[in-house]
Tab-separated table of C-alpha atoms in Angstrom:
chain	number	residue	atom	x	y	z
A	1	UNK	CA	20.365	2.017	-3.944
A	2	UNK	CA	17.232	2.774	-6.140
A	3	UNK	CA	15.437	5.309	-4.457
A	4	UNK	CA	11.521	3.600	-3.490
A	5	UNK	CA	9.132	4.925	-5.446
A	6	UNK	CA	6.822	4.808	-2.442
A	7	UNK	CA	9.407	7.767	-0.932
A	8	UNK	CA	7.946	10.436	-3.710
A	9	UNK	CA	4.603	10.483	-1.510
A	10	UNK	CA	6.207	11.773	1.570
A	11	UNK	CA	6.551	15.146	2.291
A	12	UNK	CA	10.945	14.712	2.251
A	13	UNK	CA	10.672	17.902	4.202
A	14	UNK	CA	9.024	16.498	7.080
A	15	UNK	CA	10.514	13.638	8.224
A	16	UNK	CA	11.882	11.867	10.217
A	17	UNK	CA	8.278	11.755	11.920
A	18	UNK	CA	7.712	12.376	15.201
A	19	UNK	CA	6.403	9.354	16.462
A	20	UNK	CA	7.954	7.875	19.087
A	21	UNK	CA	10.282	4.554	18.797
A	22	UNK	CA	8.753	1.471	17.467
A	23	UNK	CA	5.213	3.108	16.392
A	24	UNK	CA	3.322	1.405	14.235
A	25	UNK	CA	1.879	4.177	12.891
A	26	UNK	CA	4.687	4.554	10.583
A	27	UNK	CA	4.260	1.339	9.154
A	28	UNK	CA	0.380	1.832	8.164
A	29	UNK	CA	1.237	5.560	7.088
A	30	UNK	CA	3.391	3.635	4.543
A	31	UNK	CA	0.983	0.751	3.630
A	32	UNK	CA	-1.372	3.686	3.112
A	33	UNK	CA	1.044	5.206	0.199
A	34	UNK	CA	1.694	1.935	-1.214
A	35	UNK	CA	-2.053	0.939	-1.924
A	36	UNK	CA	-2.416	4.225	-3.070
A	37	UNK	CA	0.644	3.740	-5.477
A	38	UNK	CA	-0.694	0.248	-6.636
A	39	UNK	CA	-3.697	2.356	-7.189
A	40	UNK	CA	-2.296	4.449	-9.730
A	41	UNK	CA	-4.028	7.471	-8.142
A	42	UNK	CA	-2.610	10.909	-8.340
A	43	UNK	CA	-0.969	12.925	-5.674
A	44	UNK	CA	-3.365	15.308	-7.840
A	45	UNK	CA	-6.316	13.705	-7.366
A	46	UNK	CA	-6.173	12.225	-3.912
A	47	UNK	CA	-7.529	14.188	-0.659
A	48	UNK	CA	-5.941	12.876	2.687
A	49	UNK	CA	-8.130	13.760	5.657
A	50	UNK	CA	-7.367	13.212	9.116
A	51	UNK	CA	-8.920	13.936	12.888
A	52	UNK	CA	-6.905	14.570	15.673
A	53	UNK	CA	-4.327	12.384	17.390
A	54	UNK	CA	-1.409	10.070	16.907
A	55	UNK	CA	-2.526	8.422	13.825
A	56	UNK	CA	-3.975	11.855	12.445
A	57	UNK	CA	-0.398	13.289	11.985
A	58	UNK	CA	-0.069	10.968	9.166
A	59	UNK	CA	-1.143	13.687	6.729
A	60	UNK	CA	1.348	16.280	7.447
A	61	UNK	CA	3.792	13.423	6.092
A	62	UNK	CA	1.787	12.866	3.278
A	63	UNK	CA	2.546	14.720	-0.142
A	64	UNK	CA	-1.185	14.819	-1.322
A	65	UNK	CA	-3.860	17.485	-0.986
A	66	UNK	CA	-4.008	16.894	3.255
A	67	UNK	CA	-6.847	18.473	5.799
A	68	UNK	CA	-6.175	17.937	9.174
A	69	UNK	CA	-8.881	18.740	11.059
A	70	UNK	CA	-11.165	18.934	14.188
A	71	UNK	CA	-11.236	16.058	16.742
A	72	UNK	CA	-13.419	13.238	15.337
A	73	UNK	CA	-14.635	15.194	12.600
A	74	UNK	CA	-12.521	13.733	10.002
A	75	UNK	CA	-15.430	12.200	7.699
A	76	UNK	CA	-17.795	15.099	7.784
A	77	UNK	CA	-14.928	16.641	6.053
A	78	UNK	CA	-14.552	13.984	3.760
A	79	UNK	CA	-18.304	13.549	3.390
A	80	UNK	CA	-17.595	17.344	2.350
A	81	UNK	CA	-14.754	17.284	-0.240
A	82	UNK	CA	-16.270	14.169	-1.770
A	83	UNK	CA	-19.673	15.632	-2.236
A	84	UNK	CA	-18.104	19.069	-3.504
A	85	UNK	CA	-16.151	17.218	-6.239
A	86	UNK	CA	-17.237	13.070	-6.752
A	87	UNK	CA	-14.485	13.127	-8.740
A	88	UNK	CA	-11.701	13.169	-6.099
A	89	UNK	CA	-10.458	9.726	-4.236
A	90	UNK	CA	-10.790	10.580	-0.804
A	91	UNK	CA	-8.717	8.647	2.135
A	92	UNK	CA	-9.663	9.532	5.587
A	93	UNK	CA	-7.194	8.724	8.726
A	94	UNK	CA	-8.380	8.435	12.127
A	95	UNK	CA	-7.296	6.572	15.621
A	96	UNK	CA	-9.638	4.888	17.738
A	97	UNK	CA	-10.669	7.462	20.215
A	98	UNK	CA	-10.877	9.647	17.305
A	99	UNK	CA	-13.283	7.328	15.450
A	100	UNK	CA	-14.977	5.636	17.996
A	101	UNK	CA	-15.499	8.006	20.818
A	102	UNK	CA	-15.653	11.369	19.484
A	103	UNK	CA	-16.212	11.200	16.549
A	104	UNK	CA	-18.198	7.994	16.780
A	105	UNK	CA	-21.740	9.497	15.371
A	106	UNK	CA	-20.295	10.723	12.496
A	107	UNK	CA	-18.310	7.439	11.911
A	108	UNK	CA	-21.805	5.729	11.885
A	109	UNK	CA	-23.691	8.332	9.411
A	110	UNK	CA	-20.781	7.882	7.148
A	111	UNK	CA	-21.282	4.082	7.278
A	112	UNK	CA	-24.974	4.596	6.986
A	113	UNK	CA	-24.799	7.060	3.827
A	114	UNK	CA	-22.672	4.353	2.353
A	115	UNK	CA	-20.209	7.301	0.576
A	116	UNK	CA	-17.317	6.426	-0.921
A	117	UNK	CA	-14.349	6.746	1.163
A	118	UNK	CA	-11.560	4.543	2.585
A	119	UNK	CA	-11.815	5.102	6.235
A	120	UNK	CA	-8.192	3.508	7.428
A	121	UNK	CA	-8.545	3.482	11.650
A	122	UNK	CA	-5.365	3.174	13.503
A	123	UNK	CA	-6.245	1.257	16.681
A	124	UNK	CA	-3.415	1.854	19.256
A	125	UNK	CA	-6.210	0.919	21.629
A	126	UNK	CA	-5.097	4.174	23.818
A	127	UNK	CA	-4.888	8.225	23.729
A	128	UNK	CA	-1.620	7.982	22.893
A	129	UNK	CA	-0.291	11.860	22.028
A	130	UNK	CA	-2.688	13.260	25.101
A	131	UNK	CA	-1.048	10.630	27.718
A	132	UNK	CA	-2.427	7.613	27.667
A	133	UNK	CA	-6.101	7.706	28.718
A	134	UNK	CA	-8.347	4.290	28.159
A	135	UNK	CA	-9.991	4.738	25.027
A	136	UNK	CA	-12.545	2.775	23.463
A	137	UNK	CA	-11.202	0.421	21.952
A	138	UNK	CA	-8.896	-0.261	25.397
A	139	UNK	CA	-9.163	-4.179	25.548
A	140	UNK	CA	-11.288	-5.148	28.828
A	141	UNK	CA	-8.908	-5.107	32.112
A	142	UNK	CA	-5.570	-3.432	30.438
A	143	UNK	CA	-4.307	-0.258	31.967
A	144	UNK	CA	-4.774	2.910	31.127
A	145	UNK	CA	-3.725	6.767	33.025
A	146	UNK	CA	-7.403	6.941	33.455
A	147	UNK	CA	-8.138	2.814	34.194
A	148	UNK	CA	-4.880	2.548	36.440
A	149	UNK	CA	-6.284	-1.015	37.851
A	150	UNK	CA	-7.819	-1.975	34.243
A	151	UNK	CA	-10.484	-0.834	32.303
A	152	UNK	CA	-13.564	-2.102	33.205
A	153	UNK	CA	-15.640	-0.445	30.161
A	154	UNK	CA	-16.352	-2.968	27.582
A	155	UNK	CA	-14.441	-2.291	23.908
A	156	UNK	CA	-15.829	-1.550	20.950
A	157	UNK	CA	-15.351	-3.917	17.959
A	158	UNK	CA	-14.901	-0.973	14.992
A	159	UNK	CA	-15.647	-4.016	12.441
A	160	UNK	CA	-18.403	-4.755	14.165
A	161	UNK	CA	-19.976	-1.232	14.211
A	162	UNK	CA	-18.884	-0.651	10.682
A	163	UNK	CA	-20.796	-3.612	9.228
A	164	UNK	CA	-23.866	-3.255	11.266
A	165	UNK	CA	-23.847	0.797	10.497
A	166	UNK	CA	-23.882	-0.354	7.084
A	167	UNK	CA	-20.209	0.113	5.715
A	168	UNK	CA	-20.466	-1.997	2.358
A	169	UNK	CA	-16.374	-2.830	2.666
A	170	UNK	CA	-15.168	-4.079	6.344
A	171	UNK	CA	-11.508	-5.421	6.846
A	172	UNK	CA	-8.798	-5.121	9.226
A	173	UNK	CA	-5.096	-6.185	9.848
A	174	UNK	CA	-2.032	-5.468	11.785
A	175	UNK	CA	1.142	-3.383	11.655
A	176	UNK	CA	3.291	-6.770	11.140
A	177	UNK	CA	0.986	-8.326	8.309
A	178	UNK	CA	1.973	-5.425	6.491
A	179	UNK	CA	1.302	-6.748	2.788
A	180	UNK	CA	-1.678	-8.062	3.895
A	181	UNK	CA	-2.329	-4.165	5.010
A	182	UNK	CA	-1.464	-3.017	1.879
A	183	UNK	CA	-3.557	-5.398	0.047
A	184	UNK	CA	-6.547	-5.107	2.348
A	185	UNK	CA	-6.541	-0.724	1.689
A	186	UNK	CA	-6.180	-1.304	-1.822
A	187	UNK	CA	-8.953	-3.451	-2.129
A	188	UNK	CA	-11.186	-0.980	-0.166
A	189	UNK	CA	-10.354	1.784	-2.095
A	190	UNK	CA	-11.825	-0.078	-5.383
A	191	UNK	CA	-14.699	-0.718	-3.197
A	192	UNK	CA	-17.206	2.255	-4.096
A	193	UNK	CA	-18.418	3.138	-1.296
A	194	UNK	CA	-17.659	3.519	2.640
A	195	UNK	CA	-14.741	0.961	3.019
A	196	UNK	CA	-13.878	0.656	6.376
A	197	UNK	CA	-10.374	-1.078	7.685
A	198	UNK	CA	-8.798	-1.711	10.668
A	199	UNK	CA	-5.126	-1.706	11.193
A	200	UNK	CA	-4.260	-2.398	14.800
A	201	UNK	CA	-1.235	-0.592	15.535
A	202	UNK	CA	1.747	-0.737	18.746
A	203	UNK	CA	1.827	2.397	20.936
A	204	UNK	CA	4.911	1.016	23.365
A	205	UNK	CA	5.064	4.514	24.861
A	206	UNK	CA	1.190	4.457	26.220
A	207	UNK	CA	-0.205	1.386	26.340
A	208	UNK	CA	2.624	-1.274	26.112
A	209	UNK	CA	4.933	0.557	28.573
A	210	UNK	CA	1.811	0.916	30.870
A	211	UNK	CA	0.452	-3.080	30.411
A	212	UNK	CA	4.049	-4.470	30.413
A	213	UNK	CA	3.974	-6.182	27.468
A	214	UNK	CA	7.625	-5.082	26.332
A	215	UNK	CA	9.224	-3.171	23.435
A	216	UNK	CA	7.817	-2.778	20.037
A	217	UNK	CA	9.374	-5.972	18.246
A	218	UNK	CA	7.624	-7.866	21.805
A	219	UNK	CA	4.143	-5.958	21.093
A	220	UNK	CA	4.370	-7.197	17.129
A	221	UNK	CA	4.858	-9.908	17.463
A	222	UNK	CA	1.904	-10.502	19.417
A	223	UNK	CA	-0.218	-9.441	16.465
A	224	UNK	CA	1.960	-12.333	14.825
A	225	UNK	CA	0.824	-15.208	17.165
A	226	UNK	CA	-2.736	-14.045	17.726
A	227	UNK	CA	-3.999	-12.916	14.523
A	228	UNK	CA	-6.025	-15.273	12.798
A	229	UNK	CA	-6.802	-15.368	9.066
A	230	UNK	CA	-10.820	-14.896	9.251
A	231	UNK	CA	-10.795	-18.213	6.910
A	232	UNK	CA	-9.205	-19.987	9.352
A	233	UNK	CA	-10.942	-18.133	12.429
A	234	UNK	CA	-14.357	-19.234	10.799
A	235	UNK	CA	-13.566	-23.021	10.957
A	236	UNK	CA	-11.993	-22.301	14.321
A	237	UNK	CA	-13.814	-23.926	17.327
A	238	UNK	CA	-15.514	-21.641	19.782
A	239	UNK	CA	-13.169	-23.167	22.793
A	240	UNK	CA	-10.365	-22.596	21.093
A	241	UNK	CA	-11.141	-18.140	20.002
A	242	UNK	CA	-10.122	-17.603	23.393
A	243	UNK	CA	-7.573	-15.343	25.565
A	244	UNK	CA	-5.898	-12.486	23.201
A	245	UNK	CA	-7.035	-14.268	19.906
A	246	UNK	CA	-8.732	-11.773	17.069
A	247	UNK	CA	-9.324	-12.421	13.313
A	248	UNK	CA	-7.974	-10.785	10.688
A	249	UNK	CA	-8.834	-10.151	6.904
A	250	UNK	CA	-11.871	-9.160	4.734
A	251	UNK	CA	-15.213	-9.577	6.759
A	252	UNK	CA	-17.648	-7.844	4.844
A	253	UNK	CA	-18.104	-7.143	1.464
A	254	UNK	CA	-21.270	-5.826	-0.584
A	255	UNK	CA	-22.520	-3.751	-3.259
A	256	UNK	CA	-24.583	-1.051	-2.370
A	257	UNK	CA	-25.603	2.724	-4.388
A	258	UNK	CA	-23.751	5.370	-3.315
A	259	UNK	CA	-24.299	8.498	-1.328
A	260	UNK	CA	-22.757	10.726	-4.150
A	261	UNK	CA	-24.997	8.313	-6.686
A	262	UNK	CA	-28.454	8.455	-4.533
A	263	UNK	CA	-27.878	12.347	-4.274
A	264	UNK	CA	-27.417	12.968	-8.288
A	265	UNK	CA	-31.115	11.511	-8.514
A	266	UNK	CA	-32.313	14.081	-6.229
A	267	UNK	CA	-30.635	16.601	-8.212
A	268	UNK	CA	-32.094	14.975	-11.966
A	269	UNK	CA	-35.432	15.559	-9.997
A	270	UNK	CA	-34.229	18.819	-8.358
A	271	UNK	CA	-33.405	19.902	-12.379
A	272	UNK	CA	-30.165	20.711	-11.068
A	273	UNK	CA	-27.895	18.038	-12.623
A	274	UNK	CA	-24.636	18.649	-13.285
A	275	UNK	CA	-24.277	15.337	-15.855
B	1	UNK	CA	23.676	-13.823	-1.584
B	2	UNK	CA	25.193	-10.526	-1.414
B	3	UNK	CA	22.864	-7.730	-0.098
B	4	UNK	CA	23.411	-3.880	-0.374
B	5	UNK	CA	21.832	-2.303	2.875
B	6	UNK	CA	21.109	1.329	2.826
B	7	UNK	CA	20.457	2.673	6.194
B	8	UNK	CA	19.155	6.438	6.336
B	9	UNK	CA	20.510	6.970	9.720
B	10	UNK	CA	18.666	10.483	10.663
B	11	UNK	CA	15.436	8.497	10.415
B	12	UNK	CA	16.282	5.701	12.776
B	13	UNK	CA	15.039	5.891	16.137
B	14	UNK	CA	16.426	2.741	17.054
B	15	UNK	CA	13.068	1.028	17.849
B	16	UNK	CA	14.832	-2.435	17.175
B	17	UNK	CA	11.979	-3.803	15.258
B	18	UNK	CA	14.218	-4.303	12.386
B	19	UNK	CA	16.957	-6.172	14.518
B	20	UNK	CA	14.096	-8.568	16.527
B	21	UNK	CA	12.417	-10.031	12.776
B	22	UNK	CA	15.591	-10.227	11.462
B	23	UNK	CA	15.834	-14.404	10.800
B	24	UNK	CA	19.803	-14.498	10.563
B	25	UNK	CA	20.613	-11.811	13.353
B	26	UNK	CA	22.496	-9.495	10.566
B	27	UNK	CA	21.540	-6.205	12.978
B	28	UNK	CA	22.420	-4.716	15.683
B	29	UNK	CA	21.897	-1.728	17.635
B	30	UNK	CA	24.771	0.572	18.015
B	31	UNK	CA	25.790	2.460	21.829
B	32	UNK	CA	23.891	5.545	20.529
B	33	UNK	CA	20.785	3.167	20.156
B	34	UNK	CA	20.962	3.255	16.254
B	35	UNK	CA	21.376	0.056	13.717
B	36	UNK	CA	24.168	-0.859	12.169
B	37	UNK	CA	24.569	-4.018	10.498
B	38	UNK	CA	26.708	-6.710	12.158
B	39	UNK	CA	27.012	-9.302	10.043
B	40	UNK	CA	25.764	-8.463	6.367
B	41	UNK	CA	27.466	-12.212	5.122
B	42	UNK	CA	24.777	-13.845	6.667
B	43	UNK	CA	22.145	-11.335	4.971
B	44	UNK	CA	19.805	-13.619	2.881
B	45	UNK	CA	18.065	-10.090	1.586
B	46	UNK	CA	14.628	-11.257	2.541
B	47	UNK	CA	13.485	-7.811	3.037
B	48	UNK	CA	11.620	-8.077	6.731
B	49	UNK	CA	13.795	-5.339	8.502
B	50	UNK	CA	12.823	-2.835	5.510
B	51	UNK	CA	8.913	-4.040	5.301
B	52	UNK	CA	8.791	-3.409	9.168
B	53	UNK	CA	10.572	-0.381	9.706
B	54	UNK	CA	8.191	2.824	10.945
B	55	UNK	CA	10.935	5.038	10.301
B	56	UNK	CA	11.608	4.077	6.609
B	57	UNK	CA	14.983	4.125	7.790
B	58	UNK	CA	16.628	0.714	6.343
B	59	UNK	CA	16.633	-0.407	2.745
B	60	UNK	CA	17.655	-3.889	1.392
B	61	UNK	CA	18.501	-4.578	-2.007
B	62	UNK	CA	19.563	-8.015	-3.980
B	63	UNK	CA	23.067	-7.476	-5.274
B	64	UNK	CA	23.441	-10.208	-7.784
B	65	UNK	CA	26.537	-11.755	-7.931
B	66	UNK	CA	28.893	-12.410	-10.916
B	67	UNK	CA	29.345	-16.077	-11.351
B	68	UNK	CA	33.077	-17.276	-11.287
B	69	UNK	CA	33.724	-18.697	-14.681
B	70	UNK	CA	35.144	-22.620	-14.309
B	71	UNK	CA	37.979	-22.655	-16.809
């Protein structure tokens, strides 16, 4: 067998990961390393920053420059590194309690500064390495350690909050529609600017163990039967986006300057420029 | 079709994701819980059990095959 060239952006070291059977986070970790490979960019040149969690473990497997840091602080970071050195292509990696909950003011200023990083949010809709807790992003009326007869809080929609908190790229897709994944990151990462997607992930060990819905290969294909291509969700009748039904795909696209751009004109006035 | 599977065995947790999108049933999971394929004749090399797996644990490659010459 020809060795994948994808393989040369893990850490070889490091795995196997330590996710537990059937994770998806494996499979966006991977779609992750293959946009950046169709990408071109350099293991040189490429900053990996993640929060805490699951889906933040992803850059200890990841042969780049890597920061793992606080709990939902994963973008100040980035907002950091990026505004140190524009120069760098800078990939941040978060879960949904990390995003949403606490780090969920920060995930707004990022969208609102508009700076240019791909923001890739694994939503396992649950607290999966601390046990299980509802998150969230826990759908309305699943179970959680801390909703044992169904959450009754109302989910966040992270494309949603992205567009509205001014994210100029919005997209999201699933573990199973993995090239669509791959092309979906990609795109974002040409976006300049805060490019926000989605990938919803399987946790079988805290949420579909808990909510009964069956092994991993059960949970995907669920994302198979009730994802919907936003195209086709958009000429969808509203009787018919019922029960578990979500779109997928690109939902928001536009140009807008960018945070590193916006602050380069404070420094021309400043008399600071480094151009 | 001939495929060539390469299965990195200390990698595979035995999820059975690979095994449940398979289309022809070519995998299996072992008594120790990890895959093995059953029946690689029926392999049609499509590639869904190595796009799926989280455990970059099971490669598929196209083996072309040599034609028989008709004499």
């Amino acid at each position: 067998m020809i060795e994948r060239s994808y393989e040369k952006y893990f850490r070889q070291n490091r795995l196997p990961h330590l996710w537990c059977p059937g994770c998806g986070n494996g499979i966006v970790m991977k779609a992750i390393v293959q946009a950046i490979e169709k990408k071109g960019w350099s293991q040189d040149n490429t900053v990996i920053v993640s929060g805490i969690g699951c889906s933040s473990r992803a850059s200890g497997y990841m042969d780049f420059d890597t920061l793992h840091t606080a709990h939902g602080r994963a973008i100040p970071f980035a907002t950091g590194v990026k505004m140190a050195n524009p120069n760098l292509n800078v990939v941040v990696i978060t879960g949904d309690g990390d995003c949403t909950a606490i780090g969920g003011n920060h995930f707004i200023h990022g969208c609102r500064r508009n700076i240019d990083l791909t923001v890739v949010l694994f939503n396992n809709n649950i607290y999966g390495m601390t046990g299980g807790q509802a998150s969230p992003m826990t759908p309305l009326g699943k179970k959680a350690t801390t909703a044992p007869y169904g959450s009754i809080d109302r989910p966040f929609d992270a494309c949603k909050l992205a567009e509205a908190a001014g994210a100029t790229y919005v997209a999201r897709s699933t573990a199973f529609h993995v090239q669509h994944l791959v092309k979906l990151i990609a795109d974002g990462m040409d976006n300049k600017g805060f490019s926000f997607i989605e990938a919803l992930v399987q946790c079988p060990t805290a949420y579909g163990r808990r909510n009964k819905i069956g092994d991993p290969a059960k949970m995907m294909a669920w994302m198979r039967d009730n994802a919907v291509m936003k195209t086709a969700w958009d000429k969808l009748s509203e009787d018919k986006k019922i029960g578990d039904k979500f779109p997928i795909g690109l939902f928001y696209k536009v140009e807008e300057e960018t945070y590193n751009d916006s602050y380069e004109k404070v420094r021309d006035i400043a008399g600071g420029s480094l151009r | 079709m001939k495929s060539e599977f390469t299965l990195k065995l200390d990698r595979c947790k035995g999820c059975g994701i690979c095994a449940a999108f398979c289309p022809k049933q070519v995998l299996a999971l072992d008594k120790l819980g990890k895959i093995y394929v059953a029946d690689s004749e029926k392999c049609i090399a499509c590639g869904q059990c190595e796009l799926r797996c989280p455990d970059y644990a099971i490669f598929v490659d196209k083996v072309k095959e040599e034609k028989e010459s008709v004499t």
